[in-house]
mmCIF file of C-alpha atoms and ligand atoms in Angstrom:
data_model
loop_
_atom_site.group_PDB
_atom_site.id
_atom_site.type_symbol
_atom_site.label_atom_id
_atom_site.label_comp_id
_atom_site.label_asym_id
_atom_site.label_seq_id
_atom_site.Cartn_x
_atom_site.Cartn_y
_atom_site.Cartn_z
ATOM 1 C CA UNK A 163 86.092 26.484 -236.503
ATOM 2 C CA UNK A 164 85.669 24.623 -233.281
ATOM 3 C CA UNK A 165 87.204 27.067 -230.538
ATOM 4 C CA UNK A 166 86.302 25.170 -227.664
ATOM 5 C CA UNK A 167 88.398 22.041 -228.874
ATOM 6 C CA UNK A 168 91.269 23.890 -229.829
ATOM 7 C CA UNK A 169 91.142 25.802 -226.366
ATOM 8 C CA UNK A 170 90.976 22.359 -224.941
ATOM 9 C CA UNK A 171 94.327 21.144 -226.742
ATOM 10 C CA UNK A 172 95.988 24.007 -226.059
ATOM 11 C CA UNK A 173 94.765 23.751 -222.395
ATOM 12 C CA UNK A 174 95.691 19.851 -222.650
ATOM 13 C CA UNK A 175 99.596 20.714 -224.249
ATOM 14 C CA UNK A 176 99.816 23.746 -222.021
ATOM 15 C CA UNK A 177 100.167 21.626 -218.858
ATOM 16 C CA UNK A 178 103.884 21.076 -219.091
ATOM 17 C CA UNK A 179 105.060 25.035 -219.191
ATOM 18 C CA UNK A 180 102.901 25.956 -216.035
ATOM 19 C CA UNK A 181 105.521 25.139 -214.284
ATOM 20 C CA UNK A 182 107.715 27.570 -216.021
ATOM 21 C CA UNK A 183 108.690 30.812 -215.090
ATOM 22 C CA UNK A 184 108.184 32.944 -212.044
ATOM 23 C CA UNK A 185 105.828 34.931 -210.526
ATOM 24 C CA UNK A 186 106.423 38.869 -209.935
ATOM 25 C CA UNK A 187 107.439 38.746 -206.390
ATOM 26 C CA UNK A 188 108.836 42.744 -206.466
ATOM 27 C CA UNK A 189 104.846 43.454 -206.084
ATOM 28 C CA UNK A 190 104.384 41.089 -201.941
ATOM 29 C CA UNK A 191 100.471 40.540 -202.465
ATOM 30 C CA UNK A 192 101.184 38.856 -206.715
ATOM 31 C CA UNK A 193 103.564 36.375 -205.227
ATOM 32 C CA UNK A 194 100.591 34.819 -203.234
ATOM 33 C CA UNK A 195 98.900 33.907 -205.924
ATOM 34 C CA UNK A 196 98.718 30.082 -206.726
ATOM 35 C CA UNK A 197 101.429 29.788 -209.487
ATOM 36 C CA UNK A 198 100.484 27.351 -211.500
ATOM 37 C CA UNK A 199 97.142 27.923 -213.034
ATOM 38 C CA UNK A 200 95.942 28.441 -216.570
ATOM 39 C CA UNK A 201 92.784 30.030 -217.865
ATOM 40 C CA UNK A 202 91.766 30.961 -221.583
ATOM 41 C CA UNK A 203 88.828 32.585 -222.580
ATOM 42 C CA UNK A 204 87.991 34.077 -226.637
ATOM 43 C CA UNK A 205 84.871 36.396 -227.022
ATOM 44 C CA UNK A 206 83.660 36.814 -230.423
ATOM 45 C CA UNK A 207 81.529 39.501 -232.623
ATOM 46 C CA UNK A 208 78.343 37.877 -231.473
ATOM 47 C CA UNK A 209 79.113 37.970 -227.633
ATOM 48 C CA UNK A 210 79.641 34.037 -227.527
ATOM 49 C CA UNK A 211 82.551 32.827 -225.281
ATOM 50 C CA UNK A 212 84.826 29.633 -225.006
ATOM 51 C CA UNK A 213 86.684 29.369 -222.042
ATOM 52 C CA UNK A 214 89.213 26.565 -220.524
ATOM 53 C CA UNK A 215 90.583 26.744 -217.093
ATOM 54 C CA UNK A 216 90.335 29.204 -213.962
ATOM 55 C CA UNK A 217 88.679 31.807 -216.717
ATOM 56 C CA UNK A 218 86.321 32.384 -213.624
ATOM 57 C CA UNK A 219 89.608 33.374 -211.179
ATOM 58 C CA UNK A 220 90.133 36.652 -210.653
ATOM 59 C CA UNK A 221 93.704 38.438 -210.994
ATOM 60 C CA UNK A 222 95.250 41.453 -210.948
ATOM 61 C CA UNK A 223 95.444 42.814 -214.366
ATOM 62 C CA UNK A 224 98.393 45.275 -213.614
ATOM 63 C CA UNK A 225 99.857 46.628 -217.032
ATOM 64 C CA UNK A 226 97.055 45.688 -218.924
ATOM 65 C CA UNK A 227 95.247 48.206 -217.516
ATOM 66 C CA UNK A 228 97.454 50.782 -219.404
ATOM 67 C CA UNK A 229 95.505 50.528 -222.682
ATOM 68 C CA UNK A 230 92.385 51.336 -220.829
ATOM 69 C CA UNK A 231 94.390 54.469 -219.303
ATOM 70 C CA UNK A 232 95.800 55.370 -223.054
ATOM 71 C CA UNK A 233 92.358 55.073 -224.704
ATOM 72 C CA UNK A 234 90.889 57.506 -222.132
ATOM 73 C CA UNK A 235 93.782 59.642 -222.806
ATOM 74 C CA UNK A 236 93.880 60.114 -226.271
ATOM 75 C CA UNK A 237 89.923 60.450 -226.612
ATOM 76 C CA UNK A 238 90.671 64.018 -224.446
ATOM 77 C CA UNK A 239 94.040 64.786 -225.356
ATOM 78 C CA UNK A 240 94.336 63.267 -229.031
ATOM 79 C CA UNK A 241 98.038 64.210 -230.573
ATOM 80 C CA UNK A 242 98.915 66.765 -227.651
ATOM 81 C CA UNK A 243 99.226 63.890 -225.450
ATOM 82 C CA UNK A 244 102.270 62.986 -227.691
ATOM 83 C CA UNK A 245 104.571 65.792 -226.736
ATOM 84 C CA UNK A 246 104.587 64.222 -223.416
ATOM 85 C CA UNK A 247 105.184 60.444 -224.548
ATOM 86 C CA UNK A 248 106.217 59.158 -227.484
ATOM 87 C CA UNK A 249 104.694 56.035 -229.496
ATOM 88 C CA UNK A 250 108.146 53.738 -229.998
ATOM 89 C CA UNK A 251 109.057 50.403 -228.659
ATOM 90 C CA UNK A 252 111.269 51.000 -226.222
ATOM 91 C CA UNK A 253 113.891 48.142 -226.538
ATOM 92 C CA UNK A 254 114.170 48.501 -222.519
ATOM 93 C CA UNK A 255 112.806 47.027 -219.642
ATOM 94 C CA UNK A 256 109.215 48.536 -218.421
ATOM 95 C CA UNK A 257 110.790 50.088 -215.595
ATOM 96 C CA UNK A 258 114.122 51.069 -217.139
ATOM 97 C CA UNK A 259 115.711 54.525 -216.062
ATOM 98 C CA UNK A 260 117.968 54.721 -218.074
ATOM 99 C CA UNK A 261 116.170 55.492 -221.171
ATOM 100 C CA UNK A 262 114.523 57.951 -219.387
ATOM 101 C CA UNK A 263 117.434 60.157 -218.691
ATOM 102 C CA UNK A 264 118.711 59.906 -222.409
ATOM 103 C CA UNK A 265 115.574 61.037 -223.803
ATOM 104 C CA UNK A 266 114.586 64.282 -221.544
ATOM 105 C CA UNK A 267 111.531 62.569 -219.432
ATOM 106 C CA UNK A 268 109.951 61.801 -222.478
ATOM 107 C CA UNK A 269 108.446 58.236 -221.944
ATOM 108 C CA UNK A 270 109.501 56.132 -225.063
ATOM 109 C CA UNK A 271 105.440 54.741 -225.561
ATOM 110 C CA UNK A 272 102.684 54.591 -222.823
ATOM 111 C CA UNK A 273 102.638 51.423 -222.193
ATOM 112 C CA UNK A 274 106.096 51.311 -220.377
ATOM 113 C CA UNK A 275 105.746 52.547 -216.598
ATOM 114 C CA UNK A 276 107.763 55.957 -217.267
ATOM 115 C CA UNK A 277 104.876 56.417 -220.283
ATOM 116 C CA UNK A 278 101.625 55.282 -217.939
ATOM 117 C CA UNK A 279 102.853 57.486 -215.411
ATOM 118 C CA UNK A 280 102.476 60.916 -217.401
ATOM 119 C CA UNK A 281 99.227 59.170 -218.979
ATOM 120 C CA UNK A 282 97.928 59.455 -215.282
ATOM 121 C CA UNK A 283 99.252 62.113 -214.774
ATOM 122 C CA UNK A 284 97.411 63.931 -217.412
ATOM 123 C CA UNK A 285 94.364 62.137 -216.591
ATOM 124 C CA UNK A 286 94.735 63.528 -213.354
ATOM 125 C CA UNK A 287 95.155 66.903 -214.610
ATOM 126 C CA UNK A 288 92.462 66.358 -216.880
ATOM 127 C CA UNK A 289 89.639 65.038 -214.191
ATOM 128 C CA UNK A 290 90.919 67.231 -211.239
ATOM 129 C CA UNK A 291 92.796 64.996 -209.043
ATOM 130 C CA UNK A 292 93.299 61.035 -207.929
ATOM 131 C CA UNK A 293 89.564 60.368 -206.945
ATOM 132 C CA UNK A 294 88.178 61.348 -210.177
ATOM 133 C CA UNK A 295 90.295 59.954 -212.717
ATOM 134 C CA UNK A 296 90.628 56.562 -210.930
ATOM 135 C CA UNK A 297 86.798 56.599 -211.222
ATOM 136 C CA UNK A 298 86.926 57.869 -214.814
ATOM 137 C CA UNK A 299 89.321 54.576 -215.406
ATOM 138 C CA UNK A 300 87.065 52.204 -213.451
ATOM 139 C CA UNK A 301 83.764 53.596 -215.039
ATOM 140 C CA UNK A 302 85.767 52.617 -218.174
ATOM 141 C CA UNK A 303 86.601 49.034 -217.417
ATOM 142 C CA UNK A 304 83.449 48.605 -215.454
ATOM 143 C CA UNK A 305 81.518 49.947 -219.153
ATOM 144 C CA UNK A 306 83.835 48.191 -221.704
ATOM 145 C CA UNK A 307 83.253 44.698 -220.148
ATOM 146 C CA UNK A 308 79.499 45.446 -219.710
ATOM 147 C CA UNK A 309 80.609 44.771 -216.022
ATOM 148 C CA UNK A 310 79.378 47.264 -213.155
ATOM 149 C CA UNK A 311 81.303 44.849 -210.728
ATOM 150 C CA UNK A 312 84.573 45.762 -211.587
ATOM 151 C CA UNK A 313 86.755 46.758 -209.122
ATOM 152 C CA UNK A 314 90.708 47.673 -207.907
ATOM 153 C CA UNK A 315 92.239 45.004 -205.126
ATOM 154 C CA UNK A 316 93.078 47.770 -202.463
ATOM 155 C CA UNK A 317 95.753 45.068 -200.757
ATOM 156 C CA UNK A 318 97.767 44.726 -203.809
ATOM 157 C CA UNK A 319 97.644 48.596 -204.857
ATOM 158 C CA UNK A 320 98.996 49.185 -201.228
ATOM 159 C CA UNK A 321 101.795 46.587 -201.121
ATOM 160 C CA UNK A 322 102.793 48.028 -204.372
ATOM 161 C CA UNK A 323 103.171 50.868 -202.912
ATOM 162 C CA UNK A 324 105.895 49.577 -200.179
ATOM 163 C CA UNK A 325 108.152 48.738 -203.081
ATOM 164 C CA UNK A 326 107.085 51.766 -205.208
ATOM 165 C CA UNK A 327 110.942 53.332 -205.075
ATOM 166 C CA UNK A 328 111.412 52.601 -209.034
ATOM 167 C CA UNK A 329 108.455 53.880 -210.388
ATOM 168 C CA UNK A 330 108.951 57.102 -207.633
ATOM 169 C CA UNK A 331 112.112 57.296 -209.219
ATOM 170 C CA UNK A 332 110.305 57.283 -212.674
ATOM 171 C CA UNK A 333 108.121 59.734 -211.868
ATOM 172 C CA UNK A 334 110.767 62.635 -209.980
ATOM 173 C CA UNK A 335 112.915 61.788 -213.104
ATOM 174 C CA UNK A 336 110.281 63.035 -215.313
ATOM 175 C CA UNK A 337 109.232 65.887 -212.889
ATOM 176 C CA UNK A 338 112.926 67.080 -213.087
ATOM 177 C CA UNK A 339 112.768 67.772 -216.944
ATOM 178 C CA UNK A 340 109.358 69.777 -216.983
ATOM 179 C CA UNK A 341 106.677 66.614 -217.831
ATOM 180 C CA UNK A 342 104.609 66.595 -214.947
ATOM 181 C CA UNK A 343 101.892 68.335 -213.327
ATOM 182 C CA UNK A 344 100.545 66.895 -210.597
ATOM 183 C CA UNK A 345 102.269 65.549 -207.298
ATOM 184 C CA UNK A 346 104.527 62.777 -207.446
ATOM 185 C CA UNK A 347 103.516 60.488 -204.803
ATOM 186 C CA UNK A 348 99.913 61.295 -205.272
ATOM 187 C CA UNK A 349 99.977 60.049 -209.334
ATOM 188 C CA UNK A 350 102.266 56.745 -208.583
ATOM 189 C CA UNK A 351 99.593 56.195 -205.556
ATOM 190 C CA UNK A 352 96.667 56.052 -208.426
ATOM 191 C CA UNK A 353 98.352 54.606 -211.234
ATOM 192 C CA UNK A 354 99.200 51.484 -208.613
ATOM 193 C CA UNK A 355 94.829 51.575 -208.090
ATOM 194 C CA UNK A 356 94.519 51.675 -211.835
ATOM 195 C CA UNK A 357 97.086 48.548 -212.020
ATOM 196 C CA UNK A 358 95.256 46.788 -209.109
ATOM 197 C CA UNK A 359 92.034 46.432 -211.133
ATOM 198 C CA UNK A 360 91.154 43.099 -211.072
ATOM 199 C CA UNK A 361 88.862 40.427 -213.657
ATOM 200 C CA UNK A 362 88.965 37.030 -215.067
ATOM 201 C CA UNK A 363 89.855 36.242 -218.216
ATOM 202 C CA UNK A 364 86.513 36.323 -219.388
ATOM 203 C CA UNK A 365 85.629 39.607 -218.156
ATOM 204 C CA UNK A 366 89.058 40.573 -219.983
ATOM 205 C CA UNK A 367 88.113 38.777 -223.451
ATOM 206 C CA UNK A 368 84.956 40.911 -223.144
ATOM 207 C CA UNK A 369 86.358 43.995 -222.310
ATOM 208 C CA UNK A 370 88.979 43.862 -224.913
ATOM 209 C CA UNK A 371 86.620 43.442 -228.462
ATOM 210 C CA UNK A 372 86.235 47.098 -228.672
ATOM 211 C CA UNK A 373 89.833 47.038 -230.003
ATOM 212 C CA UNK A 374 89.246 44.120 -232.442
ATOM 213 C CA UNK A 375 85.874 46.400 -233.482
ATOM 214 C CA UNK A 376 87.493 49.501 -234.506
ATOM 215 C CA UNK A 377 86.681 51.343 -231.141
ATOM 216 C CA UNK A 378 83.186 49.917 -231.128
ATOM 217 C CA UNK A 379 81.901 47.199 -228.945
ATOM 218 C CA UNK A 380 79.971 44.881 -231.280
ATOM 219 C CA UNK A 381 77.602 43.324 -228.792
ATOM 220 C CA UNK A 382 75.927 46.663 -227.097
ATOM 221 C CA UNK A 383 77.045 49.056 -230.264
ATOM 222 C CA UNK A 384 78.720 51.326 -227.329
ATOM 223 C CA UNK A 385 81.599 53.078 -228.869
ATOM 224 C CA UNK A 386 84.585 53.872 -226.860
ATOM 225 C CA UNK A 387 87.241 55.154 -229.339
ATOM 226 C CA UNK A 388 86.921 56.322 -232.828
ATOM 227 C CA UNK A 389 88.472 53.818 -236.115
ATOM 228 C CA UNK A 390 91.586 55.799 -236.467
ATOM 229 C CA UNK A 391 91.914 55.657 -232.525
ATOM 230 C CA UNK A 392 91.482 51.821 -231.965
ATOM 231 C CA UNK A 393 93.830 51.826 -234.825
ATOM 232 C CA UNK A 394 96.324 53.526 -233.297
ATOM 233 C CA UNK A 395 95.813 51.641 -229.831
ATOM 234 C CA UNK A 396 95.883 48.206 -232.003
ATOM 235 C CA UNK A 397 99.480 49.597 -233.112
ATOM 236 C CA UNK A 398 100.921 50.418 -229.873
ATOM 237 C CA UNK A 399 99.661 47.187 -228.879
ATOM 238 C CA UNK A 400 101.713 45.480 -231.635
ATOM 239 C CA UNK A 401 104.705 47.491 -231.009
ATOM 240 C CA UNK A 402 105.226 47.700 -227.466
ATOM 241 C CA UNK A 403 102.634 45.528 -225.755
ATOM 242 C CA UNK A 404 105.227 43.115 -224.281
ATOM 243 C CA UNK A 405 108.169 45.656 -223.106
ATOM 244 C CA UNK A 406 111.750 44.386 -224.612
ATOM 245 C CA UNK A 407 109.848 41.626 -225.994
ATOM 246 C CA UNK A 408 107.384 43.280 -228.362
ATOM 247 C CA UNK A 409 108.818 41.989 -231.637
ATOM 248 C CA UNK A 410 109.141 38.090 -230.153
ATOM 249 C CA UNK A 411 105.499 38.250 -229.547
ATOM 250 C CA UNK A 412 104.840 40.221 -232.380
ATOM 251 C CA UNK A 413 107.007 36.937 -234.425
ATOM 252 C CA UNK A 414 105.447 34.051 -232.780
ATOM 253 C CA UNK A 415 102.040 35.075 -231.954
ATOM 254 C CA UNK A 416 101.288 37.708 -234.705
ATOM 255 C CA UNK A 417 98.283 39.999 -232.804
ATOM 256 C CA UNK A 418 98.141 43.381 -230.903
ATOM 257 C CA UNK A 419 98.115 42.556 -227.396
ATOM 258 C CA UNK A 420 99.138 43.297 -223.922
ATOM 259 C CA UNK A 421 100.494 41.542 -220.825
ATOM 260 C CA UNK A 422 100.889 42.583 -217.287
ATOM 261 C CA UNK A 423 102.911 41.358 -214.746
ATOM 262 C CA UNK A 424 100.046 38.999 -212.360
ATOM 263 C CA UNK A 425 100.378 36.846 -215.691
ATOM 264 C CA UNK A 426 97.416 38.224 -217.945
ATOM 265 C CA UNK A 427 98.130 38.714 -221.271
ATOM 266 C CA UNK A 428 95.285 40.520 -223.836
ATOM 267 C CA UNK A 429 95.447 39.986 -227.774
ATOM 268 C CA UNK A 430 93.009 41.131 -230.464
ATOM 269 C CA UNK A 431 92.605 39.643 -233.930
ATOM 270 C CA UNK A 432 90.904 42.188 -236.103
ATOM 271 C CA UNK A 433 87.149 41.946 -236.972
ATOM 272 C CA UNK A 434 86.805 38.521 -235.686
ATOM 273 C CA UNK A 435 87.631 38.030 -231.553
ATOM 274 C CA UNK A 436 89.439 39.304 -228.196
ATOM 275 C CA UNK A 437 91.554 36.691 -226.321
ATOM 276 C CA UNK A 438 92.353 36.584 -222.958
ATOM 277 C CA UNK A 439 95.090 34.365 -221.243
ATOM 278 C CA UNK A 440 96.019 33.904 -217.961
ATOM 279 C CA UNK A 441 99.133 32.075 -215.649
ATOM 280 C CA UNK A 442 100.600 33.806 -213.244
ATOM 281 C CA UNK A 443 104.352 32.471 -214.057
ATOM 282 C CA UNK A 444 106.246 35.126 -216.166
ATOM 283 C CA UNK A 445 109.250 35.059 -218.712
ATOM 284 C CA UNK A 446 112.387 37.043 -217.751
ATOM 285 C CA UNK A 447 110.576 39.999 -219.639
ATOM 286 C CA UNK A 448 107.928 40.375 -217.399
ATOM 287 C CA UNK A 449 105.298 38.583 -219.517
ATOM 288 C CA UNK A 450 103.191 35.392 -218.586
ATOM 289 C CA UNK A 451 105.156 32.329 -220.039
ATOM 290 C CA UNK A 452 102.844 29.818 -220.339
ATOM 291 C CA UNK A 453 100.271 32.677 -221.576
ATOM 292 C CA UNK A 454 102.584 33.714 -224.417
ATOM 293 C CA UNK A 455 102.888 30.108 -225.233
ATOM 294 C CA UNK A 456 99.334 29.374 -225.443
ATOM 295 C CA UNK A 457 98.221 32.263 -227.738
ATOM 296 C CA UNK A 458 101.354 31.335 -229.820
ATOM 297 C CA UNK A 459 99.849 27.677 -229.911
ATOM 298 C CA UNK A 460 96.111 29.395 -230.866
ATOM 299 C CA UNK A 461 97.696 31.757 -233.973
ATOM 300 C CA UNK A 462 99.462 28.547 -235.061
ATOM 301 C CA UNK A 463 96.599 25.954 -234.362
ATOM 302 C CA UNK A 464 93.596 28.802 -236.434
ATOM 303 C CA UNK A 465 96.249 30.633 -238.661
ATOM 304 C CA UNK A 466 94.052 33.434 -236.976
ATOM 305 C CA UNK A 467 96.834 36.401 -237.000
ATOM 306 C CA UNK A 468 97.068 39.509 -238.752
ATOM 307 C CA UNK A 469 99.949 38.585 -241.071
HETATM 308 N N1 LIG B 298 102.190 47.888 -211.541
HETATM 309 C C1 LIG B 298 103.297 47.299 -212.247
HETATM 310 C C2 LIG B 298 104.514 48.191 -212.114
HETATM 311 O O1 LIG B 298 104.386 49.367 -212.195
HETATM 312 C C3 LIG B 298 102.907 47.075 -213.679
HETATM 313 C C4 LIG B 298 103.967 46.379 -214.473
HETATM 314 C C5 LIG B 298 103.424 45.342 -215.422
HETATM 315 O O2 LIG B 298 102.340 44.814 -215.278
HETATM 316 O O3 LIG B 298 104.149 44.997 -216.351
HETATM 317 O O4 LIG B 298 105.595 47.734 -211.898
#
């Protein structure tokens, strides 16, 4: 298949929807971010890369960085992590309350705020304290995109943290039923660091083919998560990778993946390549519109999904 000319025609019929959509604005330092620009980048099995657009631009990868705090997680704490969050779309908003309350400060998956949260929280608990598990999280996204560089934007965990009252809110809730250790402020402080790591998309594309190669990256042999783990990962992915819109994306674009809100969006497809996508303009969901658009175009233009 020739992925560099369907990049380019998806890069080509992209142009239209970049103006689409808006960009988080609740987090100050993500609203400065030139809206309107596009990047694409696949790895494959081999290490070889095709990239359109800014793929060299960095951003701030926000909620994809939950996966990387979930595989951590469930490599120390395998299925007694799960008493604290569950593994079920939530049907809600990734910062909803609401939920929350109904269900006893049990996060509905991890990948929601509430859920990333108590994963930090027990990585915290884990590590002994902020320093160490942000490092722990960093050593992991500097190792899984064979990257030492990698680093957290300090400006945008900070003016996070001005407007941090919801996930705050989050976090007391769950303190109030019993599912949490560590200090409040303190965890929310380090899960906006973990958010605030930033790459391009084809440090991202990289990063990601350990969860298209059953835990294993393919290039260096390094493995990161076991075959039933980076199965599990691949599901949650599926399931709840895009908040209230999980099953749209799971319908139109048909591959685990993950967005966050400074317009990245990850996807896998099994035994073959990691995706990246990036445009900083986002659906009403939270999710990168023109991103979702374009990796909808690429499942449609290679028939490259897992159904
Ligand atoms: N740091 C963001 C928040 O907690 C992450 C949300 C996202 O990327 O979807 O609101």
């Amino acid at each position: 298949m020739n992925y560099q000319q369907i990049l380019k025609e998806i890069e080509k019929e992209i142009q239209p929807s970049l103006q689409k959509g808006k960009v988080a604005d609740y987090i100050p330092a993500l609203a400065e971010v030139d809206p309107n620009q596009f990047a694409m980048t696949i790895t494959l099995k081999s290490g070889e890369q095709f990239s359109v657009g800014k793929s060299q631009e960095d951003f701030s990868i926000q909620s994809i960085s939950k996966v990387l705090a979930f595989s951590l997680a469930i490599n120390i704490y395998s299925k007694s992590l799960y008493k604290r969050v569950g593994v079920e779309p939530s049907g809600n908003a990734f910062n909803s309350l609401v939920q929350l309350e109904y269900e006893q400060g049990i996060p509905r998956n991890p990948f929601i705020n509430a859920g990333a949260i108590v994963v930090m929280d027990a990585l915290m608990s884990h590590y002994g304290g902020d320093y160490l598990a942000l490092e722990k999280i960093l050593n992991f996204a500097r190792d899984i995109s064979a990257n030492q560089e990698i680093k957290f934007d300090s400006t945008v965990a900070k003016s996070e943290m001005e407007y941090a009252s919801r996930n705050l809110s989050l976090a007391h809730l769950m303190k109030s039923f019993g599912n949490f250790d560590n200090d409040v402020r303190n965890v929310v402080q380090t899960y906006f660091k973990q958010c605030a790591i930033v790459m391009n998309t084809e440090n991202l594309s990289r990063a990601m083919l350990y969860l298209a190669f059953d835990g294993t990256d393919p290039i260096n042999g390094r493995s990161f998560l076991n075959e039933l783990q980076a199965k599990r990962v691949n599901a949650l992915m599926l399931t709840c990778g895009h908040y209230d819109a999980s099953g749209e994306f799971a319908y139109n674009v048909g591959l685990p993946g993950k967005s966050g809100v400074g317009g990245g969006i990850v996807a896998v497809v099994p035994d073959v390549m990691s995706i990246a996508v990036w445009s900083p303009r986002l659906n009403s969901y939270g999710n990168s519109y023109a991103g979702t658009l374009a990796l909808q175009m690429f499942t449609s233009k290679t028939g490259l999904s897992i159904f």
